[in-house]
Amino acid sequence: MHIFYARSQAKHAPAHEFFDGRMIPYQESPQRIDMILAALARAGFNELYAPRDHGMAPIEAIHSSAYLTWLQEIYADWIAFGGPASGAVCDTFAMPGLPHHPVRPRAAMGRFALDATSVIQAHTWQAAYDAAQSAICAADHVFFGAHAAYALCRPPGHHAHAGMCGGYCFLNNAAIAAQRLRANGHPRVTVLDVDFHHGNGTQDIFYQRPDVQFVSLHADPERQYPYYSGARSECGVGAGLGSTCNFPLPAGCDDALFLATLDRAAGDIRAFAPTALVVSLGLDTFAGDPLGDFALTRLGFCAIGQQIAKLDLPCVFVQEGGYAISDLGLNVVATLTGFVQQTGERMP
Ligand code: SP5
Ligand code: ZN
């Protein structure tokens, strides 16, 4: 299976984040990449490729130009304002009802950020841009005939809206990959999101669209981030009504409950009859994850990979969350191995 990844993606490396009211080390660390690459190599997944640069057009197909301009300008303006080099962090959000609309990037930050975890440093734009290019290359590889590809996207993407960063995410890699498959000619594409957190950004981007289905299993937003998105009742709107399917799950969710729910989700996917699949692959459902409260095991991830393979669709895996650093690589490998075994593809 081809793996797409650019070394620049490790250069985004914030030191700290606000977490449950305390400052702690940034959980979405570059070390995550090292763990994934090491485990993939040890398991024989060694077809590693740097992404080709497909330029801004596939990114502009998803994100607003105002947001993309802001994302490229914010760090310099933050520094010009006297902010520390450790990175730009939003502290004041543009809640509805406030009368002024600032123009300057630093002042306008609260219009473009969902929360305070998406720290923007000197190399953040390049890292996010190259993660998106990795997703685009994986989508193209699948479009041109591969059964599957894996984009080692970091920073992740599924919390990013068309015009907003959040949850460690800046560019929505999965949405960009899905749109790329549509542009290449797939009539219907499903994004299946198995990250612990609801993929609010991906849902919002495709909420009105009948051609891209969004199906997500995640922690109930009554209990967990992103809080304002991910209820069962969110089903899409207008022409998109029915093409969003949410499965909020309780604390302690184990392999059995997750897999049974994935089976129900697969029913919705088959009913939509997509011709290609993008998987937002988060491993923060793992029992040992510091952000999650689920209890999935390595065997569970292997079974998830198998169940995804049974959908029998060309599949682009896009890396999202997963913060149990020492197990993260093995959990990615378990998922991809389950997928590969089931399809009878040559084992790596
Ligand atoms: C891509 C991704 O997985 N982003 C997740 C961002 C979550 N940030 C909010 C964390 C909230 C902390 N609450 C955790 C409760 C543990 N006791
Ligand atoms: Zn997550």
Coordinates of C-alpha atoms and ligand atoms in Angstrom, one line a residue:
M1 CA 0.0 0.0 0.0
H2 CA 1.4 3.4 -1.0
I3 CA 2.0 5.8 1.9
F4 CA 2.2 9.5 1.3
Y5 CA 4.1 11.8 3.7
A6 CA 6.3 14.9 3.5
R7 CA 9.0 15.6 6.0
S8 CA 7.9 19.3 6.4
Q9 CA 4.8 17.9 8.2
A10 CA 7.0 17.4 11.3
K11 CA 8.0 21.0 11.4
H12 CA 4.7 22.2 13.0
A13 CA 5.5 21.5 16.7
P14 CA 3.7 23.6 19.3
A15 CA 4.9 23.1 22.8
H16 CA 1.8 23.5 24.9
E17 CA -2.0 23.5 24.8
F18 CA -4.9 24.3 27.2
F19 CA -6.4 21.0 28.2
D20 CA -9.2 20.8 30.7
G21 CA -8.2 24.1 32.2
R22 CA -4.5 23.3 32.5
M23 CA -1.4 23.9 30.3
I24 CA 0.0 20.5 29.2
P25 CA 2.5 19.4 26.5
Y26 CA 0.9 19.6 23.0
Q27 CA -0.7 16.2 22.4
E28 CA -0.6 16.4 18.6
S29 CA 3.2 16.1 18.5
P30 CA 5.5 15.4 15.6
Q31 CA 6.6 12.3 17.5
R32 CA 3.3 10.8 16.4
I33 CA 4.7 10.6 12.9
D34 CA 7.9 8.9 14.0
M35 CA 5.9 6.2 15.8
I36 CA 3.6 5.6 12.8
L37 CA 6.5 5.5 10.3
A38 CA 8.6 3.2 12.5
A39 CA 5.7 0.7 13.0
L40 CA 4.8 0.8 9.3
A41 CA 8.4 0.0 8.3
R42 CA 8.7 -2.8 10.9
A43 CA 5.5 -4.3 9.5
G44 CA 6.8 -4.2 6.0
F45 CA 4.7 -1.3 4.7
N46 CA 7.6 0.4 3.0
E47 CA 6.2 2.0 -0.1
L48 CA 6.8 5.5 1.2
Y49 CA 6.4 8.5 -1.2
A50 CA 6.8 12.2 -0.8
P51 CA 3.7 13.9 -2.2
R52 CA 3.8 15.7 -5.6
D53 CA 2.7 19.3 -5.4
H54 CA -0.8 19.8 -6.9
G55 CA -0.9 23.4 -6.0
M56 CA -3.7 25.4 -4.3
A57 CA -6.7 24.5 -6.5
P58 CA -7.7 21.3 -4.7
I59 CA -7.4 23.1 -1.4
E60 CA -9.4 26.1 -2.7
A61 CA -12.1 23.7 -3.7
I62 CA -12.8 23.2 0.0
H63 CA -11.6 26.2 1.9
S64 CA -12.7 29.9 1.6
S65 CA -10.2 32.3 0.2
A66 CA -10.6 34.6 3.2
Y67 CA -9.5 31.7 5.5
L68 CA -6.6 30.6 3.3
T69 CA -5.3 34.1 3.2
W70 CA -5.6 34.5 6.9
L71 CA -3.9 31.2 7.6
Q72 CA -0.9 32.2 5.5
E73 CA -0.7 35.7 7.0
I74 CA -1.6 35.2 10.7
Y75 CA 1.8 34.2 12.0
A76 CA 3.7 37.2 10.6
D77 CA 1.0 39.5 11.9
W78 CA 1.1 37.8 15.3
I79 CA 4.8 38.5 15.4
A80 CA 4.3 42.1 14.2
F81 CA 1.9 42.6 17.1
G82 CA 4.6 41.4 19.5
G83 CA 3.3 37.9 20.0
P84 CA 5.8 35.1 21.0
A85 CA 7.5 33.0 18.3
S86 CA 6.1 29.9 20.0
G87 CA 2.9 30.4 17.9
A88 CA -0.3 32.3 17.4
V89 CA -3.2 31.1 19.7
C90 CA -6.7 32.5 19.7
D91 CA -7.9 33.9 23.0
T92 CA -11.0 35.8 21.9
F93 CA -13.7 34.3 19.8
A94 CA -16.1 36.1 17.4
M95 CA -19.3 35.0 19.1
P96 CA -22.6 36.0 17.4
G97 CA -23.9 39.5 18.3
L98 CA -20.6 41.4 18.4
P99 CA -20.6 44.5 16.2
H100 CA -17.0 45.0 14.9
H101 CA -15.4 42.9 12.1
P102 CA -11.6 43.5 12.3
V103 CA -9.6 43.3 9.1
R104 CA -6.1 42.8 10.5
P105 CA -5.3 39.0 10.8
R106 CA -4.3 39.1 14.5
A107 CA -7.5 41.0 15.4
A108 CA -9.6 38.8 13.2
M109 CA -8.3 35.5 14.6
G110 CA -11.5 34.8 16.5
R111 CA -13.4 34.6 13.2
F112 CA -11.2 31.8 11.9
A113 CA -10.7 29.6 15.0
L114 CA -13.1 27.2 16.7
D115 CA -10.9 26.8 19.8
A116 CA -7.5 27.6 21.3
T117 CA -5.7 24.3 20.4
S118 CA -4.8 25.1 16.8
V119 CA -1.5 26.9 17.5
I120 CA 0.0 28.5 14.4
Q121 CA 3.8 28.7 14.0
A122 CA 6.2 29.8 11.3
H123 CA 6.1 26.3 9.6
T124 CA 2.4 25.5 10.2
W125 CA 1.2 26.6 6.8
Q126 CA 3.8 24.5 5.0
A127 CA 3.1 21.4 7.2
A128 CA -0.7 21.7 6.7
Y129 CA -0.3 22.4 3.0
D130 CA 1.9 19.3 2.5
A131 CA -0.4 17.1 4.6
A132 CA -3.2 18.2 2.2
Q133 CA -0.9 17.3 -0.7
S134 CA -0.4 13.9 0.8
A135 CA -4.1 13.4 0.9
I136 CA -4.5 14.5 -2.7
C137 CA -1.8 12.1 -3.9
A138 CA -3.4 9.2 -2.0
A139 CA -6.8 10.1 -3.6
D140 CA -5.2 10.3 -7.1
H141 CA -3.3 7.0 -6.5
V142 CA -6.6 5.3 -5.7
F143 CA -8.4 7.0 -8.6
F144 CA -5.8 5.7 -11.0
G145 CA -6.4 2.1 -9.9
A146 CA -4.9 1.3 -6.6
H147 CA -7.3 -0.5 -4.2
A148 CA -6.1 1.7 -1.3
A149 CA -3.6 4.3 -0.1
Y150 CA -2.6 5.8 3.2
A151 CA -2.0 9.5 3.7
L152 CA 0.0 10.1 6.9
C153 CA -1.6 13.5 7.4
R154 CA -0.2 15.6 10.2
P155 CA -1.5 18.1 11.2
P156 CA -4.8 16.3 11.0
G157 CA -7.9 17.8 9.4
H158 CA -11.4 16.7 10.3
H159 CA -12.2 19.5 12.7
A160 CA -11.3 22.2 10.2
H161 CA -14.3 23.9 8.5
A162 CA -14.2 25.7 5.1
G163 CA -13.3 28.9 7.0
M164 CA -12.1 27.8 10.4
C165 CA -9.3 25.9 12.2
G166 CA -9.8 23.9 15.4
G167 CA -8.9 20.7 17.2
Y168 CA -5.3 20.7 16.0
C169 CA -6.6 20.9 12.4
F170 CA -6.0 23.6 9.7
L171 CA -6.8 22.1 6.3
N172 CA -9.5 19.4 6.1
N173 CA -7.4 16.6 4.4
A174 CA -10.3 14.1 4.2
A175 CA -12.6 16.6 2.6
I176 CA -9.9 17.7 0.2
A177 CA -9.4 14.0 -0.7
A178 CA -13.1 13.3 -1.1
Q179 CA -13.5 16.4 -3.3
R180 CA -10.5 15.3 -5.4
L181 CA -12.2 11.9 -6.0
R182 CA -15.4 13.8 -7.1
A183 CA -13.4 16.1 -9.4
N184 CA -11.6 13.1 -10.9
G185 CA -15.0 11.5 -11.8
H186 CA -16.3 9.5 -8.9
P187 CA -20.1 10.3 -8.8
R188 CA -20.6 9.5 -5.1
V189 CA -18.0 9.5 -2.4
T190 CA -18.4 8.5 1.3
V191 CA -16.2 9.9 4.1
L192 CA -16.3 7.4 7.0
D193 CA -14.9 9.0 10.1
V194 CA -13.8 6.6 12.9
D195 CA -11.9 9.2 15.0
F196 CA -12.9 9.4 18.7
H197 CA -14.1 13.0 18.1
H198 CA -16.9 14.0 15.8
G199 CA -15.6 15.3 12.4
N200 CA -17.4 18.6 12.7
G201 CA -15.5 20.2 9.8
T202 CA -16.1 17.5 7.3
Q203 CA -19.7 17.3 8.2
D204 CA -20.2 21.0 7.8
I205 CA -18.3 21.1 4.5
F206 CA -20.6 18.5 2.9
Y207 CA -23.8 19.1 4.9
Q208 CA -25.8 20.4 2.0
R209 CA -24.4 18.1 -0.6
P210 CA -26.0 15.0 -2.0
D211 CA -22.8 13.7 -3.7
V212 CA -20.6 13.3 -0.6
Q213 CA -21.9 11.2 2.3
F214 CA -20.5 11.8 5.8
V215 CA -20.8 8.9 8.2
S216 CA -19.2 9.2 11.7
L217 CA -18.8 7.1 14.8
H218 CA -17.6 9.2 17.8
A219 CA -18.0 10.2 21.4
D220 CA -21.4 11.8 22.3
P221 CA -20.9 15.6 22.0
E222 CA -22.8 16.0 25.3
R223 CA -19.7 14.6 26.9
Q224 CA -16.7 15.4 24.6
Y225 CA -15.2 17.8 22.2
P226 CA -16.3 19.3 19.8
Y227 CA -19.5 19.7 21.9
Y228 CA -21.5 21.7 19.3
S229 CA -21.7 19.1 16.6
G230 CA -22.2 15.3 16.3
A231 CA -25.7 14.5 17.5
R232 CA -27.7 11.7 16.0
S233 CA -30.3 14.3 14.8
E234 CA -27.8 16.0 12.4
C235 CA -28.7 14.4 9.1
G236 CA -27.8 17.0 6.5
V237 CA -30.0 19.8 5.0
G238 CA -31.6 20.6 1.7
A239 CA -30.2 18.4 -1.1
G240 CA -27.9 16.9 1.5
L241 CA -30.7 15.7 3.7
G242 CA -30.0 12.1 4.6
S243 CA -26.4 12.0 3.5
T244 CA -25.0 12.8 6.9
C245 CA -25.2 9.9 9.5
N246 CA -24.0 10.3 13.0
F247 CA -23.4 7.6 15.6
P248 CA -22.6 9.2 19.0
L249 CA -21.3 6.6 21.5
P250 CA -21.1 6.3 25.3
A251 CA -18.0 6.4 27.5
G252 CA -16.4 3.0 27.8
C253 CA -17.4 2.0 24.2
D254 CA -15.5 -1.3 23.5
D255 CA -14.6 -3.3 20.4
A256 CA -18.0 -5.1 20.4
L257 CA -20.1 -1.9 20.6
F258 CA -17.9 0.0 18.1
L259 CA -17.9 -2.9 15.6
A260 CA -21.7 -3.4 15.9
T261 CA -22.2 0.3 15.3
L262 CA -19.8 0.2 12.3
D263 CA -22.0 -2.6 10.9
R264 CA -25.0 -0.3 11.1
A265 CA -23.0 2.5 9.6
A266 CA -22.0 0.2 6.7
G267 CA -25.7 -0.3 6.0
D268 CA -26.1 3.5 5.5
I269 CA -23.0 3.5 3.3
R270 CA -24.2 0.6 1.1
A271 CA -27.6 2.4 0.7
F272 CA -25.8 5.5 -0.6
A273 CA -23.9 3.4 -3.1
P274 CA -20.6 5.3 -3.2
T275 CA -17.9 4.5 -5.8
A276 CA -15.1 5.5 -3.5
L277 CA -14.4 5.8 0.2
V278 CA -12.3 8.1 2.3
V279 CA -11.6 6.9 5.9
S280 CA -10.8 9.6 8.5
L281 CA -8.6 7.3 10.5
G282 CA -8.3 8.4 14.1
L283 CA -6.9 6.0 16.7
D284 CA -7.9 8.0 19.7
T285 CA -10.7 5.4 20.4
F286 CA -7.9 3.3 21.9
A287 CA -8.3 2.2 25.5
G288 CA -5.0 4.0 26.5
D289 CA -5.7 7.3 24.7
P290 CA -5.2 10.4 26.9
L291 CA -8.0 12.3 25.1
G292 CA -10.5 9.5 24.8
D293 CA -12.8 7.5 27.0
F294 CA -13.4 4.5 24.7
A295 CA -11.8 1.1 25.3
L296 CA -10.9 -0.2 21.8
T297 CA -8.0 -2.7 21.5
R298 CA -5.5 -3.5 18.8
L299 CA -7.7 -6.5 17.8
G300 CA -10.6 -4.1 17.5
F301 CA -8.6 -1.9 15.1
C302 CA -7.7 -5.0 13.0
A303 CA -11.4 -5.9 12.8
I304 CA -12.3 -2.3 11.8
G305 CA -9.8 -2.6 8.9
Q306 CA -11.5 -5.9 7.9
Q307 CA -15.0 -4.4 8.1
I308 CA -13.9 -1.4 6.0
A309 CA -12.5 -3.8 3.4
K310 CA -15.8 -5.6 3.2
L311 CA -17.4 -2.5 1.8
D312 CA -15.4 -3.4 -1.3
L313 CA -14.6 0.2 -2.3
P314 CA -11.4 2.0 -3.4
C315 CA -10.2 3.4 -0.2
V316 CA -8.2 6.4 0.9
F317 CA -7.0 6.3 4.5
V318 CA -6.4 9.7 5.9
Q319 CA -4.7 10.0 9.3
E320 CA -6.5 12.0 12.0
G321 CA -6.1 11.7 15.8
G322 CA -4.5 9.2 18.1
Y323 CA -2.4 10.3 21.1
A324 CA -1.4 7.2 23.0
I325 CA 2.0 7.7 21.5
S326 CA 3.6 4.3 22.3
D327 CA 0.7 2.4 20.7
L328 CA -0.2 4.7 17.9
G329 CA 2.0 3.1 15.2
L330 CA 0.9 -0.4 16.1
N331 CA -2.7 0.6 16.0
V332 CA -2.4 2.2 12.5
V333 CA -0.6 -1.0 11.4
A334 CA -3.3 -3.2 12.9
T335 CA -6.1 -1.3 11.0
L336 CA -4.2 -1.4 7.7
T337 CA -3.3 -5.0 8.1
G338 CA -6.9 -6.0 8.8
F339 CA -7.9 -4.2 5.6
V340 CA -5.2 -5.8 3.5
Q341 CA -5.8 -9.3 4.9
Q342 CA -9.5 -9.1 4.1
T343 CA -9.0 -7.9 0.6
G344 CA -6.5 -10.7 0.0
E345 CA -4.1 -8.0 -1.3
R346 CA -0.4 -9.1 -1.2
M347 CA 0.7 -8.7 2.4
P348 CA 3.4 -6.1 2.8
Ligands
SP5_1 C1 -7.8 15.5 15.5 C2 -8.2 15.4 16.9 O1 -8.3 14.3 17.4 N1 -8.4 16.5 17.6 C3 -8.9 16.5 18.9 C4 -8.9 17.8 19.6 C5 -9.4 17.7 21.0 N2 -9.1 18.9 21.8 C6 -9.9 19.1 22.9 C7 -9.5 18.2 24.1 C8 -10.4 18.3 25.2 C9 -9.8 17.6 26.4 N3 -10.8 16.9 27.2 C10 -10.3 15.5 27.3 C11 -10.9 14.9 28.6 C12 -9.9 13.9 29.2 N4 -10.1 13.9 30.6
ZN2 ZN -9.8 12.9 17.6

